[in-house]
mmCIF file of C-alpha atoms in Angstrom:
data_model
loop_
_atom_site.group_PDB
_atom_site.id
_atom_site.type_symbol
_atom_site.label_atom_id
_atom_site.label_comp_id
_atom_site.label_asym_id
_atom_site.label_seq_id
_atom_site.Cartn_x
_atom_site.Cartn_y
_atom_site.Cartn_z
ATOM 1 C CA MET A 141 39.964 -10.918 28.626
ATOM 2 C CA ALA A 142 36.954 -9.953 27.719
ATOM 3 C CA ALA A 143 37.056 -7.081 24.571
ATOM 4 C CA GLU A 144 35.238 -4.094 25.263
ATOM 5 C CA PRO A 145 31.507 -2.140 23.296
ATOM 6 C CA ASP A 146 33.156 -0.436 20.117
ATOM 7 C CA ASP A 147 31.731 2.677 19.760
ATOM 8 C CA ALA A 148 30.247 1.750 16.716
ATOM 9 C CA GLU A 149 28.397 -1.436 17.862
ATOM 10 C CA GLU A 150 26.329 1.218 20.002
ATOM 11 C CA GLY A 151 24.512 2.378 16.878
ATOM 12 C CA LEU A 152 23.639 -1.321 15.455
ATOM 13 C CA LEU A 153 20.999 -1.426 12.618
ATOM 14 C CA THR A 154 17.561 -3.618 14.596
ATOM 15 C CA ALA A 155 15.433 -3.111 12.188
ATOM 16 C CA VAL A 156 15.369 -2.850 8.014
ATOM 17 C CA THR A 157 12.948 -1.137 6.350
ATOM 18 C CA VAL A 158 12.116 -1.971 2.707
ATOM 19 C CA GLU A 159 9.843 0.422 1.276
ATOM 20 C CA GLN A 160 9.764 2.595 -2.253
ATOM 21 C CA SER A 161 7.149 5.639 -3.019
ATOM 22 C CA TRP A 162 5.661 6.768 -6.775
ATOM 23 C CA ARG A 163 4.095 9.776 -8.007
ATOM 24 C CA PHE A 164 1.089 9.790 -10.053
ATOM 25 C CA ASP A 165 -0.199 12.554 -11.829
ATOM 26 C CA GLY A 166 -3.824 10.913 -11.434
ATOM 27 C CA VAL A 167 -4.685 10.223 -15.169
ATOM 28 C CA LEU A 168 -6.441 7.041 -16.274
ATOM 29 C CA SER A 169 -3.331 5.490 -17.298
ATOM 30 C CA ASP A 170 -1.567 5.330 -13.466
ATOM 31 C CA VAL A 171 -4.042 3.356 -12.119
ATOM 32 C CA THR A 172 -2.421 0.225 -14.004
ATOM 33 C CA ALA A 173 1.279 2.487 -13.775
ATOM 34 C CA ALA A 174 0.461 1.749 -9.655
ATOM 35 C CA ARG A 175 -0.341 -1.659 -10.333
ATOM 36 C CA ASP A 176 2.244 -2.386 -12.280
ATOM 37 C CA ARG A 177 4.999 -0.674 -10.380
ATOM 38 C CA ALA A 178 3.721 -2.037 -7.043
ATOM 39 C CA SER A 179 3.869 -5.768 -8.756
ATOM 40 C CA ASP A 180 7.397 -4.860 -9.742
ATOM 41 C CA PHE A 181 8.299 -3.806 -5.549
ATOM 42 C CA LEU A 182 6.453 -7.125 -4.772
ATOM 43 C CA TYR A 183 8.863 -9.479 -6.750
ATOM 44 C CA GLU A 184 11.553 -8.130 -5.323
ATOM 45 C CA LEU A 185 10.427 -8.463 -2.216
ATOM 46 C CA ALA A 186 9.537 -12.369 -2.731
ATOM 47 C CA ARG A 187 13.587 -11.813 -2.933
ATOM 48 C CA LEU A 188 14.879 -10.649 0.222
ATOM 49 C CA HIS A 189 11.137 -12.173 2.572
ATOM 50 C CA PRO A 190 8.970 -14.693 0.549
ATOM 51 C CA PRO A 191 5.419 -14.829 1.524
ATOM 52 C CA ALA A 192 4.191 -16.414 4.190
ATOM 53 C CA ALA A 193 0.202 -16.393 2.602
ATOM 54 C CA LEU A 194 0.098 -18.388 -0.592
ATOM 55 C CA ASP A 195 -2.090 -15.032 -2.224
ATOM 56 C CA ALA A 196 -0.087 -12.054 -0.835
ATOM 57 C CA HIS A 197 1.383 -10.746 -3.983
ATOM 58 C CA ASP A 198 -2.168 -11.047 -5.700
ATOM 59 C CA ASP A 199 -4.117 -9.849 -2.637
ATOM 60 C CA ALA A 200 -1.605 -6.296 -2.850
ATOM 61 C CA LEU A 201 -1.900 -6.010 -6.252
ATOM 62 C CA LEU A 202 -5.493 -5.931 -5.967
ATOM 63 C CA VAL A 203 -5.645 -3.239 -2.941
ATOM 64 C CA VAL A 204 -3.770 -1.455 -5.474
ATOM 65 C CA THR A 205 -6.560 -1.401 -7.990
ATOM 66 C CA GLU A 206 -8.685 -0.337 -5.793
ATOM 67 C CA LEU A 207 -6.803 2.082 -4.327
ATOM 68 C CA ALA A 208 -5.674 3.870 -7.325
ATOM 69 C CA SER A 209 -8.360 3.844 -9.247
ATOM 70 C CA ASN A 210 -10.405 5.786 -5.751
ATOM 71 C CA ALA A 211 -8.401 8.046 -6.204
ATOM 72 C CA PHE A 212 -8.825 8.840 -10.091
ATOM 73 C CA ALA A 213 -12.517 8.687 -9.627
ATOM 74 C CA PHE A 214 -13.065 10.355 -6.767
ATOM 75 C CA ALA A 215 -9.551 12.436 -5.763
ATOM 76 C CA PRO A 216 -8.866 15.218 -8.991
ATOM 77 C CA GLY A 217 -4.823 15.367 -8.806
ATOM 78 C CA PRO A 218 -2.174 13.191 -8.397
ATOM 79 C CA PHE A 219 -1.492 10.245 -5.714
ATOM 80 C CA VAL A 220 0.681 9.039 -4.350
ATOM 81 C CA LEU A 221 1.330 4.635 -3.220
ATOM 82 C CA THR A 222 3.975 3.540 -1.212
ATOM 83 C CA LEU A 223 3.874 -0.182 -0.387
ATOM 84 C CA GLY A 224 6.832 -1.128 2.925
ATOM 85 C CA MET A 225 7.239 -3.829 5.147
ATOM 86 C CA VAL A 226 6.839 -3.502 8.687
ATOM 87 C CA MET A 227 7.818 -5.678 11.184
ATOM 88 C CA GLY A 228 6.019 -8.893 11.912
ATOM 89 C CA GLY A 229 5.886 -9.534 8.053
ATOM 90 C CA THR A 230 2.893 -7.269 6.984
ATOM 91 C CA LEU A 231 2.924 -5.437 3.910
ATOM 92 C CA ARG A 232 1.443 -1.325 4.457
ATOM 93 C CA VAL A 233 0.212 -0.208 1.553
ATOM 94 C CA ALA A 234 -0.480 3.459 1.169
ATOM 95 C CA LEU A 235 -2.660 5.745 -0.763
ATOM 96 C CA ALA A 236 -2.356 9.164 -0.500
ATOM 97 C CA ASP A 237 -4.838 11.193 -2.615
ATOM 98 C CA THR A 238 -6.365 14.973 -2.698
ATOM 99 C CA ASN A 239 -9.635 14.018 -1.858
ATOM 100 C CA PRO A 240 -9.881 14.769 1.703
ATOM 101 C CA THR A 241 -12.868 12.332 2.377
ATOM 102 C CA PRO A 242 -12.120 8.930 4.288
ATOM 103 C CA PRO A 243 -12.998 6.109 1.981
ATOM 104 C CA ARG A 244 -16.369 3.981 3.680
ATOM 105 C CA PRO A 245 -18.547 1.826 2.464
ATOM 106 C CA ARG A 246 -21.344 1.938 -0.412
ATOM 107 C CA PRO A 247 -23.896 -0.143 -1.294
ATOM 108 C CA VAL A 248 -22.667 -3.004 -3.540
ATOM 109 C CA SER A 249 -24.055 -2.147 -7.227
ATOM 110 C CA LEU A 250 -25.103 -5.319 -9.348
ATOM 111 C CA ALA A 251 -25.413 -3.348 -12.348
ATOM 112 C CA GLY A 252 -21.564 -2.698 -12.841
ATOM 113 C CA ARG A 253 -21.320 0.577 -10.627
ATOM 114 C CA GLY A 254 -19.025 -0.261 -8.017
ATOM 115 C CA GLY A 255 -19.536 -0.614 -4.597
ATOM 116 C CA VAL A 256 -17.418 -3.367 -3.736
ATOM 117 C CA GLY A 257 -13.682 -2.567 -3.831
ATOM 118 C CA TRP A 258 -13.890 -0.729 -0.056
ATOM 119 C CA HIS A 259 -15.195 -4.089 1.296
ATOM 120 C CA LEU A 260 -13.225 -6.273 -0.824
ATOM 121 C CA ILE A 261 -10.025 -4.170 0.860
ATOM 122 C CA ASN A 262 -11.445 -4.659 4.643
ATOM 123 C CA THR A 263 -11.495 -8.420 3.468
ATOM 124 C CA LEU A 264 -7.711 -8.418 3.769
ATOM 125 C CA ALA A 265 -6.152 -6.450 5.120
ATOM 126 C CA GLU A 266 -5.342 -6.823 9.009
ATOM 127 C CA GLN A 267 -5.999 -3.646 9.128
ATOM 128 C CA THR A 268 -7.317 -0.182 7.818
ATOM 129 C CA ILE A 269 -6.324 3.227 8.645
ATOM 130 C CA SER A 270 -7.502 6.939 6.502
ATOM 131 C CA VAL A 271 -4.741 8.969 7.914
ATOM 132 C CA PRO A 272 -6.546 13.500 7.732
ATOM 133 C CA GLU A 273 -3.299 15.300 5.219
ATOM 134 C CA ALA A 274 -2.917 18.891 5.001
ATOM 135 C CA GLU A 275 -4.170 18.950 1.208
ATOM 136 C CA GLY A 276 -6.420 14.843 0.759
ATOM 137 C CA LYS A 277 -5.764 11.419 3.122
ATOM 138 C CA THR A 278 -3.465 9.261 3.345
ATOM 139 C CA VAL A 279 -5.649 5.426 3.373
ATOM 140 C CA HIS A 280 -2.967 3.203 4.890
ATOM 141 C CA VAL A 281 -3.549 -0.547 4.089
ATOM 142 C CA PHE A 282 -1.960 -3.217 6.138
ATOM 143 C CA LEU A 283 -2.088 -6.451 4.543
ATOM 144 C CA PRO A 284 -0.610 -10.074 5.590
ATOM 145 C CA TRP A 285 2.510 -10.800 4.020
#
């Protein structure tokens, strides 16, 4: 005789979300703090789901550093960093800040005045999305993991 399905089995977990967020005040030292928190998260994530891409950890830290640096430079006030796994082995890095202007490429300055970050992010990313929010925007960067 076959077992009847139990009501508890109907709600079986079909996806696991691994995600963490951190809020920062928006001071210069928060760029380093965001990178450190992200690195800790990525080491733990690698224990659960090892990255397929060799440079995945370093690429993600570069993206976090660029997003946090831009939030400090162009969006006064606090920012929130969120990292999480998306089904299919993709890492999502999201940063919400107070500036509603979406990021855009700038000319690269050989004199050290920037312009490289957004180009780097888009080179590393599978996809980038900027979502307007009530008090700023959230930039989502999807990276291979």
